[in-house]
PDB file of N, CA and C in Angstrom:
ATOM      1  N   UNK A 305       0.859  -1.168   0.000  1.00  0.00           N
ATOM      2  CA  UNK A 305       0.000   0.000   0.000  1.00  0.00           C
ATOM      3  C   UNK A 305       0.898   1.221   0.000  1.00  0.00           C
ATOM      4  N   UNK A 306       1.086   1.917  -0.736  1.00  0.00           N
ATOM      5  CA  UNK A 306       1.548   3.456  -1.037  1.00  0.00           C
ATOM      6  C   UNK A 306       0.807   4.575  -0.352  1.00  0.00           C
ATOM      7  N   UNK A 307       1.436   5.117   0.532  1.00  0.00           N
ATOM      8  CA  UNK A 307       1.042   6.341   1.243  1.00  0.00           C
ATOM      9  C   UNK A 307       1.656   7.693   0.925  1.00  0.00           C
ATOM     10  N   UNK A 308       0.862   8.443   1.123  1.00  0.00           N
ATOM     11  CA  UNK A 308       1.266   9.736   1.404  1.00  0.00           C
ATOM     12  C   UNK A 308       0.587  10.998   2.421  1.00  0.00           C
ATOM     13  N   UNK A 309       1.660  12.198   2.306  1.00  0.00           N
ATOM     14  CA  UNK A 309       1.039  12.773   3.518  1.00  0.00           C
ATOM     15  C   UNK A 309       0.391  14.327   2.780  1.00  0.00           C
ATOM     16  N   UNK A 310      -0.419  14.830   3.131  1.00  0.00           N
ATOM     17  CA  UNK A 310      -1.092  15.830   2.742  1.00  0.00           C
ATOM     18  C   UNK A 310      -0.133  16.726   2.845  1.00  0.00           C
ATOM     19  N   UNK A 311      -0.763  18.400   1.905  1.00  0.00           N
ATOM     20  CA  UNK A 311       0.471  18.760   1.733  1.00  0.00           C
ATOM     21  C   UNK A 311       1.406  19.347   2.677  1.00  0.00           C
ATOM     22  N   UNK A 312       1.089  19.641   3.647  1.00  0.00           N
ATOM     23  CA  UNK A 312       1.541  19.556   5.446  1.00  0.00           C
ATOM     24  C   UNK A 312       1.977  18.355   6.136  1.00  0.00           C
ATOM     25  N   UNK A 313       2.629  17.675   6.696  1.00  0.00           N
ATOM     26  CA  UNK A 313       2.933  16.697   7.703  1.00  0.00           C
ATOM     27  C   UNK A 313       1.618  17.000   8.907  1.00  0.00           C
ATOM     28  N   UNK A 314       1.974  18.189   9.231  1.00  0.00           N
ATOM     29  CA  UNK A 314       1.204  18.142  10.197  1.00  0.00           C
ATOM     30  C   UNK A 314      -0.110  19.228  10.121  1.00  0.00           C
ATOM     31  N   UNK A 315      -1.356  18.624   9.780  1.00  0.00           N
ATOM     32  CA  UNK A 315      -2.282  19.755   9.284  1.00  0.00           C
ATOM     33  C   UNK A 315      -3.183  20.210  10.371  1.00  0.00           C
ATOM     34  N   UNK A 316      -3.107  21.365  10.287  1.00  0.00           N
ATOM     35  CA  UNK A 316      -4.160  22.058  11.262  1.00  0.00           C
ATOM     36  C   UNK A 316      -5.447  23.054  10.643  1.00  0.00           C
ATOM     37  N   UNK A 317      -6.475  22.807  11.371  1.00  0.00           N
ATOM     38  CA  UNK A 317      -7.940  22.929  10.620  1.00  0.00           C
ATOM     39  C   UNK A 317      -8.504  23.862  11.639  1.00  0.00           C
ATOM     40  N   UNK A 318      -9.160  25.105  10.642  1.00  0.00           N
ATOM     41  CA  UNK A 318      -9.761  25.882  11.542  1.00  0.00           C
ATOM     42  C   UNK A 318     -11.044  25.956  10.944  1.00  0.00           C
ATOM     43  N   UNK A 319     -11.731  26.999  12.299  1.00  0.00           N
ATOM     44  CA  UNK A 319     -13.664  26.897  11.839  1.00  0.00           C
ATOM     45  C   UNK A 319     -13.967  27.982  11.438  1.00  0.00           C
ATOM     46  N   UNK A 320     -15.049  28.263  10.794  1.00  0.00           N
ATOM     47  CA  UNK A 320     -15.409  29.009   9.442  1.00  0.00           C
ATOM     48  C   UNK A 320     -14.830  30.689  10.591  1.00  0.00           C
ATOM     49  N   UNK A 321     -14.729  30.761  11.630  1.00  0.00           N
ATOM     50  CA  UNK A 321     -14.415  31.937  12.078  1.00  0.00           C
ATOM     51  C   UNK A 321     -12.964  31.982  11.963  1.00  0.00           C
ATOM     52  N   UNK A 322     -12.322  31.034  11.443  1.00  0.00           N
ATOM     53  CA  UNK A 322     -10.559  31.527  11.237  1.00  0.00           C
ATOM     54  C   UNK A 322      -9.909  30.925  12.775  1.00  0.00           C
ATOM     55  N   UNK A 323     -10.713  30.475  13.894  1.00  0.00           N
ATOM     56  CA  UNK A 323     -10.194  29.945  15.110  1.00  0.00           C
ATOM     57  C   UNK A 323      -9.690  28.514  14.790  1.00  0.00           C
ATOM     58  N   UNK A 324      -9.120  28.001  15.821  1.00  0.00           N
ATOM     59  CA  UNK A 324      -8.562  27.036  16.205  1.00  0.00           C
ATOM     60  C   UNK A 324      -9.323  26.061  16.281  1.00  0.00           C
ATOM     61  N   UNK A 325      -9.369  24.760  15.171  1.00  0.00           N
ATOM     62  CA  UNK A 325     -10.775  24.115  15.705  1.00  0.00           C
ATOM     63  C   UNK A 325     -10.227  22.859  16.853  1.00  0.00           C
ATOM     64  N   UNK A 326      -9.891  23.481  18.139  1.00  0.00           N
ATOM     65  CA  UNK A 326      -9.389  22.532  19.116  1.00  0.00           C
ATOM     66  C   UNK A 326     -10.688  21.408  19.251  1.00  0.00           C
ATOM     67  N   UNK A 327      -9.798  20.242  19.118  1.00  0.00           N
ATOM     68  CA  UNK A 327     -10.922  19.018  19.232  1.00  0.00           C
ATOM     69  C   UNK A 327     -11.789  18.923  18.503  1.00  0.00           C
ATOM     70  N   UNK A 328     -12.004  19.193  17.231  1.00  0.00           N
ATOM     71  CA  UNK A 328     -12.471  19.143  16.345  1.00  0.00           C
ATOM     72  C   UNK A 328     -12.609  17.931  15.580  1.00  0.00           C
ATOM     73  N   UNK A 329     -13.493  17.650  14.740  1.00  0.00           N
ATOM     74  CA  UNK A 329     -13.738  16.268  14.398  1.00  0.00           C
ATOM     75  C   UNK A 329     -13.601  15.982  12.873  1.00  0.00           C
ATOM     76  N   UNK A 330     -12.585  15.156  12.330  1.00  0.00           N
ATOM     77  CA  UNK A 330     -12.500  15.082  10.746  1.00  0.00           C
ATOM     78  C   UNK A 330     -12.575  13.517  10.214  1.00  0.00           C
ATOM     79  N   UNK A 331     -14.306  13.277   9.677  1.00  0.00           N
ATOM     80  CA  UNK A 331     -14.581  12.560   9.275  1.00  0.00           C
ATOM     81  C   UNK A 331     -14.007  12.212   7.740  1.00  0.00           C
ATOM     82  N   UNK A 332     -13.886  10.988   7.292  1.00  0.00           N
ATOM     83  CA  UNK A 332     -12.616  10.350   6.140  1.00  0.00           C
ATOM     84  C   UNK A 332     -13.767   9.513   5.308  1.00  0.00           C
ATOM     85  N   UNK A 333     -14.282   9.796   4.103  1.00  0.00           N
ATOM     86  CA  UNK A 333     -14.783   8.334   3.878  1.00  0.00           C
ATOM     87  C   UNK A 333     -14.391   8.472   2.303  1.00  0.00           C
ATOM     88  N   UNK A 334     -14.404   7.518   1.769  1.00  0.00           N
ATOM     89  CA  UNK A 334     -14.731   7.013   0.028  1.00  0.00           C
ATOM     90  C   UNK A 334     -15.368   8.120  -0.670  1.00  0.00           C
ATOM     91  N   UNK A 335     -14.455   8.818  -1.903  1.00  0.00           N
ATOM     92  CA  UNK A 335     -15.292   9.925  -2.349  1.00  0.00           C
ATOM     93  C   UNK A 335     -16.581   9.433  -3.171  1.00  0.00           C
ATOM     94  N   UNK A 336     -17.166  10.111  -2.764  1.00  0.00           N
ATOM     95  CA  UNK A 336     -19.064  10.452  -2.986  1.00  0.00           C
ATOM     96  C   UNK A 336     -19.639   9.674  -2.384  1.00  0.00           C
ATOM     97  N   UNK A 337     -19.117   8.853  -1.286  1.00  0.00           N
ATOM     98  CA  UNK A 337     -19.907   8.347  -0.480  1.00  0.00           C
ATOM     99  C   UNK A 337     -19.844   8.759   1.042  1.00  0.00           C
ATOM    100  N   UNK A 338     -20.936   7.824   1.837  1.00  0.00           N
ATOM    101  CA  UNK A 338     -20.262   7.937   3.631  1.00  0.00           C
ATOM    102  C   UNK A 338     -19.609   6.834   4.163  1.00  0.00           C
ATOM    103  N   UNK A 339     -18.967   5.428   3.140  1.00  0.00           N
ATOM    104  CA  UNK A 339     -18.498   4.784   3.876  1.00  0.00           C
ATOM    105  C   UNK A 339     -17.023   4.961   4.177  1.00  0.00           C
ATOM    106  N   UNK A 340     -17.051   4.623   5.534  1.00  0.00           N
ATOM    107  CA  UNK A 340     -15.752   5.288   6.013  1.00  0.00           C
ATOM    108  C   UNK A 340     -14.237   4.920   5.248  1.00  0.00           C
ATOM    109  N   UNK A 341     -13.247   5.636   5.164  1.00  0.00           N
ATOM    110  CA  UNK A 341     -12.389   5.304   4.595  1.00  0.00           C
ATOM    111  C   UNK A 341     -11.217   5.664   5.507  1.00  0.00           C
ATOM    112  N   UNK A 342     -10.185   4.837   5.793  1.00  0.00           N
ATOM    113  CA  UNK A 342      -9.133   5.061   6.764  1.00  0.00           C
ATOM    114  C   UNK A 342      -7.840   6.064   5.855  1.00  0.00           C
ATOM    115  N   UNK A 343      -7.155   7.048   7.464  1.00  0.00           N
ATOM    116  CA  UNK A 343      -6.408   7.319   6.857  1.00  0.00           C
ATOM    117  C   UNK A 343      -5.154   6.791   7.709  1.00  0.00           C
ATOM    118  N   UNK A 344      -4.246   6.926   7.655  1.00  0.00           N
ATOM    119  CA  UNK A 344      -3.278   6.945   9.180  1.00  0.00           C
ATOM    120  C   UNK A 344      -2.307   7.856   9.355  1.00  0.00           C
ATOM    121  N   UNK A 345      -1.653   7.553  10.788  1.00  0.00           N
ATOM    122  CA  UNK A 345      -0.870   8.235  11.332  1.00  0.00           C
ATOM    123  C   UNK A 345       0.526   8.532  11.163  1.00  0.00           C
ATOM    124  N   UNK A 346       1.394   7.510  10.417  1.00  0.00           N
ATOM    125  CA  UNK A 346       2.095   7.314   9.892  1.00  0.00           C
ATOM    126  C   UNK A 346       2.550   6.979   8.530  1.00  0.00           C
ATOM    127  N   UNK A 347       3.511   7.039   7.632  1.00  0.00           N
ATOM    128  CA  UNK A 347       3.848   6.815   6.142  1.00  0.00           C
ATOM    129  C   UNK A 347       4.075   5.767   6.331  1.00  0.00           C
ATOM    130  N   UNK A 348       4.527   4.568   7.118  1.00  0.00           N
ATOM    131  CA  UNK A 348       4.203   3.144   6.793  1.00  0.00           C
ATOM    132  C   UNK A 348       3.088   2.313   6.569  1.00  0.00           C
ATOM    133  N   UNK A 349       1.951   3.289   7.565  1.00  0.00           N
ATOM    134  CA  UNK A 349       0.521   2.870   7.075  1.00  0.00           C
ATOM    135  C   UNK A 349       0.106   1.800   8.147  1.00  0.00           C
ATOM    136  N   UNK A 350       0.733   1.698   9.439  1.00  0.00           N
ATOM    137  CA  UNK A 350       0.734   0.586  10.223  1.00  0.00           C
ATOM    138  C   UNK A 350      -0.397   1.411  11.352  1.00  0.00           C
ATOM    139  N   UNK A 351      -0.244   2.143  11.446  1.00  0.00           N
ATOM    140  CA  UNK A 351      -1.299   3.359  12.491  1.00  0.00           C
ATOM    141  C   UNK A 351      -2.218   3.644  12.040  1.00  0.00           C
ATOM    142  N   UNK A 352      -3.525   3.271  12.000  1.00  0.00           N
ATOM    143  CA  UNK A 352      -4.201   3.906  11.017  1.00  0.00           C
ATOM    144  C   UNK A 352      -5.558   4.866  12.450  1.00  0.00           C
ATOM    145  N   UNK A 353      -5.629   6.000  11.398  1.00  0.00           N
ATOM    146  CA  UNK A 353      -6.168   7.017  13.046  1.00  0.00           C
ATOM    147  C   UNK A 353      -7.446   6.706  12.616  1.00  0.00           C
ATOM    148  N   UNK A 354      -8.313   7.134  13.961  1.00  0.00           N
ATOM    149  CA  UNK A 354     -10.042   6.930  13.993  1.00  0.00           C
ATOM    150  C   UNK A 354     -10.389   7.465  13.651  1.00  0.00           C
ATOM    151  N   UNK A 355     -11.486   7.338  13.368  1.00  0.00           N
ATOM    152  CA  UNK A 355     -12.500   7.973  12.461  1.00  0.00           C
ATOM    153  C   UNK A 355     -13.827   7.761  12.997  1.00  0.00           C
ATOM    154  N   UNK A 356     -14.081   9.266  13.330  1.00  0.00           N
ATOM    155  CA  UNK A 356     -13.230  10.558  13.038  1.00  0.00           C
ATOM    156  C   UNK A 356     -12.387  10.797  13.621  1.00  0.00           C
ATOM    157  N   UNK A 357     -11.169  11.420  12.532  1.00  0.00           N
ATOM    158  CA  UNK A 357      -9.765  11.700  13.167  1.00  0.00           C
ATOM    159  C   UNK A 357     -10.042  12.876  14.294  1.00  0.00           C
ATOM    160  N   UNK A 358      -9.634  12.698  15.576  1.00  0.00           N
ATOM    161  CA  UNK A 358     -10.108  13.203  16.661  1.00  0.00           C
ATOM    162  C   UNK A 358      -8.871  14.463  16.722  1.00  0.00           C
ATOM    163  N   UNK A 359      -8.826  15.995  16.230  1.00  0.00           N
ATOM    164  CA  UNK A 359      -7.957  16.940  16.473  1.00  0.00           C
ATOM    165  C   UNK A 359      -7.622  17.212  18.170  1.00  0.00           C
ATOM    166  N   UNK A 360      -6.331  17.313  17.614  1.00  0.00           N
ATOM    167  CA  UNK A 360      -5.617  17.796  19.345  1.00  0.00           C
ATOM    168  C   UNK A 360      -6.501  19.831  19.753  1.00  0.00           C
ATOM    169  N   UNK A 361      -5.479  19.927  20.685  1.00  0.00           N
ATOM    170  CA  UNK A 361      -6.303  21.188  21.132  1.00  0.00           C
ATOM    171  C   UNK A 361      -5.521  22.270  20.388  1.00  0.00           C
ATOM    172  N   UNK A 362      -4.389  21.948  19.053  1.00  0.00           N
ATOM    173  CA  UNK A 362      -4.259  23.046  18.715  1.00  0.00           C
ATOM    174  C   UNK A 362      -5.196  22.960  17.176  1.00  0.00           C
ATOM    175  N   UNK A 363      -6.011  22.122  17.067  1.00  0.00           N
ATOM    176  CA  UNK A 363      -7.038  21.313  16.002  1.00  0.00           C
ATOM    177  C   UNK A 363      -6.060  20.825  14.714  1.00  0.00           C
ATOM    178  N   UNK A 364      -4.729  19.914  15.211  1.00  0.00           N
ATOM    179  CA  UNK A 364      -4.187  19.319  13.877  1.00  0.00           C
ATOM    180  C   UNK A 364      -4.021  17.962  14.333  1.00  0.00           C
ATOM    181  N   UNK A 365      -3.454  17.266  13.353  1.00  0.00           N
ATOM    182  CA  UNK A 365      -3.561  15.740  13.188  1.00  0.00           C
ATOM    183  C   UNK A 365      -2.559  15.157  12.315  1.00  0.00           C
ATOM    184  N   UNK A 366      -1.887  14.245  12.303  1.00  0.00           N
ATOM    185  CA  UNK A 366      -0.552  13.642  11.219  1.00  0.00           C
ATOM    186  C   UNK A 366      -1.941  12.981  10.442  1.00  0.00           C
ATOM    187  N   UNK A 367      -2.116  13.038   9.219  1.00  0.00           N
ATOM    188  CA  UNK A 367      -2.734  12.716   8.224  1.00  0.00           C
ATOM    189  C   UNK A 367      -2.116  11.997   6.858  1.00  0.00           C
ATOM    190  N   UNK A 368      -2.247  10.657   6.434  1.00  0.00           N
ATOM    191  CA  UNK A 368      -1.437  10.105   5.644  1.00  0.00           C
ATOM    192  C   UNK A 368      -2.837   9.560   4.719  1.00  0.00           C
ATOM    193  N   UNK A 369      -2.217   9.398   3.478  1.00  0.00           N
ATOM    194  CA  UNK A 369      -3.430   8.717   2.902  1.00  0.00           C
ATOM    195  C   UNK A 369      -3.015   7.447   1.724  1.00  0.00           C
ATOM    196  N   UNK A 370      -4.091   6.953   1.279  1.00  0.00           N
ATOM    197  CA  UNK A 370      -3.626   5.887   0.388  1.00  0.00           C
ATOM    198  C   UNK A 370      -3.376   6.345  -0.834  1.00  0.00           C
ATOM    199  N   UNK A 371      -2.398   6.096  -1.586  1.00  0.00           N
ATOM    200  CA  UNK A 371      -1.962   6.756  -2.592  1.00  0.00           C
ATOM    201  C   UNK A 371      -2.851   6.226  -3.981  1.00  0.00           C
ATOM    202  N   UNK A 372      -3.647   7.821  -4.471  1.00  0.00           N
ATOM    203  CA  UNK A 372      -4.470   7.256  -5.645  1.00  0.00           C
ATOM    204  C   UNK A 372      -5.409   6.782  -5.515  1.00  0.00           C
ATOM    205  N   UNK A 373      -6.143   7.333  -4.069  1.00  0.00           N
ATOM    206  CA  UNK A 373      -7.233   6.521  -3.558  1.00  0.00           C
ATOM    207  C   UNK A 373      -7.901   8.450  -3.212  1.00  0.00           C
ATOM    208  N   UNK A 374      -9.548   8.186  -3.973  1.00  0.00           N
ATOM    209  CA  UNK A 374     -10.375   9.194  -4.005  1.00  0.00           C
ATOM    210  C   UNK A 374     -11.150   9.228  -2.264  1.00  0.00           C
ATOM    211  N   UNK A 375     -10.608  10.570  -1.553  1.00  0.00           N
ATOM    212  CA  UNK A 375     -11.525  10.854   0.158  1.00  0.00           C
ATOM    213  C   UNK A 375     -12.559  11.868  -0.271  1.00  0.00           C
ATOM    214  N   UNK A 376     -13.516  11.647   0.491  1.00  0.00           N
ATOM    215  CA  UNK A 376     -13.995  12.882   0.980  1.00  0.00           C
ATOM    216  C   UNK A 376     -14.115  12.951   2.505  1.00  0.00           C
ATOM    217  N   UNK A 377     -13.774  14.354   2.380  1.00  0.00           N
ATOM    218  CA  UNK A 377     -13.027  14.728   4.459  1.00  0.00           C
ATOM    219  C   UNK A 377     -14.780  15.616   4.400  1.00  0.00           C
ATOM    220  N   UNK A 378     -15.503  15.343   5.586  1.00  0.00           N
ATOM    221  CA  UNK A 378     -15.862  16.357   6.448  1.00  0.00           C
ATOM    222  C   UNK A 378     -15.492  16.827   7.636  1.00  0.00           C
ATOM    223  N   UNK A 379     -15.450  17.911   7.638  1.00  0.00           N
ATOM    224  CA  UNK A 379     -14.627  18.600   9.386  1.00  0.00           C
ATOM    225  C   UNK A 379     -15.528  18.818   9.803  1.00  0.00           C
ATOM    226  N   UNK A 380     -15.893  18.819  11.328  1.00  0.00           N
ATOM    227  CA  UNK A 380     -17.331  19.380  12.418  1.00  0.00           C
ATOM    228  C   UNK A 380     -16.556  19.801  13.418  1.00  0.00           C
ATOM    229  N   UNK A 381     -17.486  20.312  13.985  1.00  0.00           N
ATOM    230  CA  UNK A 381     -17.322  20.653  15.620  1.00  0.00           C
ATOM    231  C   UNK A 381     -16.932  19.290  16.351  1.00  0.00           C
ATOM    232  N   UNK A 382     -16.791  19.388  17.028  1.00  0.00           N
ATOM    233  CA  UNK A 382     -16.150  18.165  18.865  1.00  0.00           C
ATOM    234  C   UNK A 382     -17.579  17.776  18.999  1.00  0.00           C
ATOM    235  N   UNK A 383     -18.810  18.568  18.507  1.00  0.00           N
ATOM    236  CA  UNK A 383     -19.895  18.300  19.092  1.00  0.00           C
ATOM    237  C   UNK A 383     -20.634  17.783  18.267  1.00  0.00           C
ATOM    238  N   UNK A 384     -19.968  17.363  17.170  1.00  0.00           N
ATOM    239  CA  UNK A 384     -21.118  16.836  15.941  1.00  0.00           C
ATOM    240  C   UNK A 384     -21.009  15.201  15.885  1.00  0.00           C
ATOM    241  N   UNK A 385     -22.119  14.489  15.110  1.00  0.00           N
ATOM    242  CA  UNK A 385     -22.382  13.337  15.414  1.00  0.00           C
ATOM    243  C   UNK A 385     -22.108  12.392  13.660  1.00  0.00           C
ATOM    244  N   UNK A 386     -21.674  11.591  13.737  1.00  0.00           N
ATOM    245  CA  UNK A 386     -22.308  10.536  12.250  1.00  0.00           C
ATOM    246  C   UNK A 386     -23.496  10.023  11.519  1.00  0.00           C
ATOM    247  N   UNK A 387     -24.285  10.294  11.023  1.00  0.00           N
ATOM    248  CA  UNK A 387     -23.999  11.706   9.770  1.00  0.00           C
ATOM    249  C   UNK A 387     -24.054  12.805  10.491  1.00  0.00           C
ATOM    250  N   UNK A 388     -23.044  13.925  10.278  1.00  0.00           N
ATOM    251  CA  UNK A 388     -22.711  15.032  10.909  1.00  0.00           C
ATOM    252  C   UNK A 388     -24.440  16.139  10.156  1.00  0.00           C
ATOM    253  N   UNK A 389     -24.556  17.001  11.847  1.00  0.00           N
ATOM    254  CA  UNK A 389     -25.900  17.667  11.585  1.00  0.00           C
ATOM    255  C   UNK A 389     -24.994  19.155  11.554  1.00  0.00           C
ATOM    256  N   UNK A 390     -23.879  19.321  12.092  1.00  0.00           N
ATOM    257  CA  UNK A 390     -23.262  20.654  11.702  1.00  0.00           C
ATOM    258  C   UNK A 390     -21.791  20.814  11.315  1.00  0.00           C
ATOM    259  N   UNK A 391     -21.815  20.224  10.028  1.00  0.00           N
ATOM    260  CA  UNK A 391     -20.247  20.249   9.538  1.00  0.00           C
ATOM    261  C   UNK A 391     -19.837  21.941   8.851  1.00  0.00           C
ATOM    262  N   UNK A 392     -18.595  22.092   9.107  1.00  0.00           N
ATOM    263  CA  UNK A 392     -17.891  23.073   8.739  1.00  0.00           C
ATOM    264  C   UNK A 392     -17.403  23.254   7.458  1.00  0.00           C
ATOM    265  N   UNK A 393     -16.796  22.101   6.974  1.00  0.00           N
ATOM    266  CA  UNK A 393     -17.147  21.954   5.516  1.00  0.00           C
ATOM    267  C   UNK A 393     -17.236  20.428   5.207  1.00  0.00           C
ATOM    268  N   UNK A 394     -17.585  20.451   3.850  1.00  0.00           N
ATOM    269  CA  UNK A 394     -17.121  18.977   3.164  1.00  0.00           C
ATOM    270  C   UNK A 394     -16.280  19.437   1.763  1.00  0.00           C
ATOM    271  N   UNK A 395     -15.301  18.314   1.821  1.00  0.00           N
ATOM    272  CA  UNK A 395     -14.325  18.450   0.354  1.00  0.00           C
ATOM    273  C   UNK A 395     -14.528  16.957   0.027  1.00  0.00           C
ATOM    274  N   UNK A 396     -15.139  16.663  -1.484  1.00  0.00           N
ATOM    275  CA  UNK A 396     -14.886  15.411  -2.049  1.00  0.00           C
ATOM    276  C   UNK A 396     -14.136  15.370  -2.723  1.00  0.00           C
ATOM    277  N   UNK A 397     -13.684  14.114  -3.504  1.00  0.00           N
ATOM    278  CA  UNK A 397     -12.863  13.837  -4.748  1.00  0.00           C
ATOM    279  C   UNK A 397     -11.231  14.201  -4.188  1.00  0.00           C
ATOM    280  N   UNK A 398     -10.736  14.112  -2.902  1.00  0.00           N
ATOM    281  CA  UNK A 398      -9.015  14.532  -2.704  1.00  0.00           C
ATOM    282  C   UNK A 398      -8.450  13.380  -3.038  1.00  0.00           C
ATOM    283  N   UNK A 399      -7.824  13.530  -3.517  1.00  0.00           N
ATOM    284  CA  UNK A 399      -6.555  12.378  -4.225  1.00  0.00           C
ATOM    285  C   UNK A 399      -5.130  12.857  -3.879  1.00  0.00           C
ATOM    286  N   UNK A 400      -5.209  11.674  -2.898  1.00  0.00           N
ATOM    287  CA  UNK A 400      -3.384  11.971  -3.115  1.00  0.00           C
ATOM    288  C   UNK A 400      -2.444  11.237  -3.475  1.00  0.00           C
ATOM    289  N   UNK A 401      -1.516  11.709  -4.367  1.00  0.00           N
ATOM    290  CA  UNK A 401      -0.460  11.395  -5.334  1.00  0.00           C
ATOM    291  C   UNK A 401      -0.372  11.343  -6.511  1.00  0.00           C
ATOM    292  N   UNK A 402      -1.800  11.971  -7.187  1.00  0.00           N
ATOM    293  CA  UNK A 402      -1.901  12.214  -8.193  1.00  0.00           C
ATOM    294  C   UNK A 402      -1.771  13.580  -8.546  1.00  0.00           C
ATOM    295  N   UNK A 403      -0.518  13.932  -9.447  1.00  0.00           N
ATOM    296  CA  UNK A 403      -0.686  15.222 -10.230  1.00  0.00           C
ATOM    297  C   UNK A 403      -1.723  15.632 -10.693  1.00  0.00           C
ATOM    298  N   UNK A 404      -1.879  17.038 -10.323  1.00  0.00           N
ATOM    299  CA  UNK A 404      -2.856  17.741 -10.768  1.00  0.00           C
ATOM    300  C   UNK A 404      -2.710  19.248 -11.114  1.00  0.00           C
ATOM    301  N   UNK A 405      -2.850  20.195 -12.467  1.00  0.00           N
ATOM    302  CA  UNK A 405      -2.622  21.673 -12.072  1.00  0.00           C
ATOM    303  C   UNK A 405      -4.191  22.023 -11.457  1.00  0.00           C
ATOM    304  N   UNK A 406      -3.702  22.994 -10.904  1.00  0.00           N
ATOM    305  CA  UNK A 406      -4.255  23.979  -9.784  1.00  0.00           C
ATOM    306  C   UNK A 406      -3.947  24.882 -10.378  1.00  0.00           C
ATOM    307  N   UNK A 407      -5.103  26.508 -10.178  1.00  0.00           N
ATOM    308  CA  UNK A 407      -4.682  27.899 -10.166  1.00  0.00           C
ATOM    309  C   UNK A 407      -4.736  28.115  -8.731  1.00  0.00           C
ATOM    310  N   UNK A 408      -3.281  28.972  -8.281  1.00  0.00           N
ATOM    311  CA  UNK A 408      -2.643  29.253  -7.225  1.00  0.00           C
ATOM    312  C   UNK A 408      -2.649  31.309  -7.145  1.00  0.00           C
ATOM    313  N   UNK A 409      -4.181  31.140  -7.145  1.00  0.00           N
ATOM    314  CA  UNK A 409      -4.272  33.097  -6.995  1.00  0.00           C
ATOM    315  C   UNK A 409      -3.664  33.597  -7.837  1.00  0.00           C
ATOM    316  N   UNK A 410      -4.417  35.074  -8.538  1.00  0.00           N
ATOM    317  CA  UNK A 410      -3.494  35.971  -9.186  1.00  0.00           C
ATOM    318  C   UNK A 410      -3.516  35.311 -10.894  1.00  0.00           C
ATOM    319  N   UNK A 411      -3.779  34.489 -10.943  1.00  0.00           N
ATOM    320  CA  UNK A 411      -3.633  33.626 -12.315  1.00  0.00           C
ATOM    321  C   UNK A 411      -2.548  32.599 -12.563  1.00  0.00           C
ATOM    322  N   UNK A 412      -2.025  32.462 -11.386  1.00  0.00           N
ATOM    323  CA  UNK A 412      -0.774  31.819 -11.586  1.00  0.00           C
ATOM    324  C   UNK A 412      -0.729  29.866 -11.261  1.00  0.00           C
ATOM    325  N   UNK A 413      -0.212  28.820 -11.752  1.00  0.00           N
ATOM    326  CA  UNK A 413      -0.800  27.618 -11.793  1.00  0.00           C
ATOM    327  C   UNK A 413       0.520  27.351 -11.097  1.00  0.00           C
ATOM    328  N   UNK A 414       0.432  26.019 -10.857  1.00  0.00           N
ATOM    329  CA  UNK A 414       1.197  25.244 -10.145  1.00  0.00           C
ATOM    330  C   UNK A 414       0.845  23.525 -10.038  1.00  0.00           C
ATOM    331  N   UNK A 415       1.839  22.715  -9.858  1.00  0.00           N
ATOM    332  CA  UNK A 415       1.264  21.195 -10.035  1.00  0.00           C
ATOM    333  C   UNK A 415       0.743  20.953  -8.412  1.00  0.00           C
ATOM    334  N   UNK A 416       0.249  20.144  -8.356  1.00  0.00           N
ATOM    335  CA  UNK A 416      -0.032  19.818  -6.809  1.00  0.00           C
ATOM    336  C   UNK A 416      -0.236  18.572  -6.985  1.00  0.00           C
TER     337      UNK A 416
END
């Protein structure tokens, strides 16, 4: 299994007010669906974190994923439940390790 780590080692997630989402909750599943999809804690892939990945109190998490394998992340509050009734956002379709261009502000592109 091929891993990788988002584009941070260590990612930290804030709530739609720009704060700290201490203890914050980041649900992982199969893009376009809700079944859960693991990520882990480590690049060997031997750790794999819960789900939902449970944020520390500065709201980040070591996040690794399967390489070439489609997530969709929802983030919530500490106080939200499965299926989440107040998520902060949802992102489908993240792939990691697959090249992709991106526009990077201003007009300017970049691979990611």
């Amino acid at each position: 299994m091929g891993l990788t780590i988002l584009p941070t080692p260590h990612q930290q997630f804030l709530s739609n007010a720009g704060a700290i989402l201490s203890s914050g909750s980041l649900y992982t599943y199969a893009a376009g669906t809700t079944t859960a999809l693991a990520t882990y804690s480590d690049e060997a892939g031997t750790v794999a974190n819960a789900n939902p990945i449970l944020l520390d109190a500065n709201g980040s998490a070591d996040i690794w994923l399967t390489t070439s394998t489609a997530y969709k992340f929802v983030l919530a509050p500490p106080t939200d439940t499965d299926p989440q009734t107040n998520p902060i956002w949802t992102v489908d379709q993240i792939i990691s390790g697959a090249a992709a261009v991106s526009t990077i502000g201003f007009g300017t592109t970049g691979l990611t």
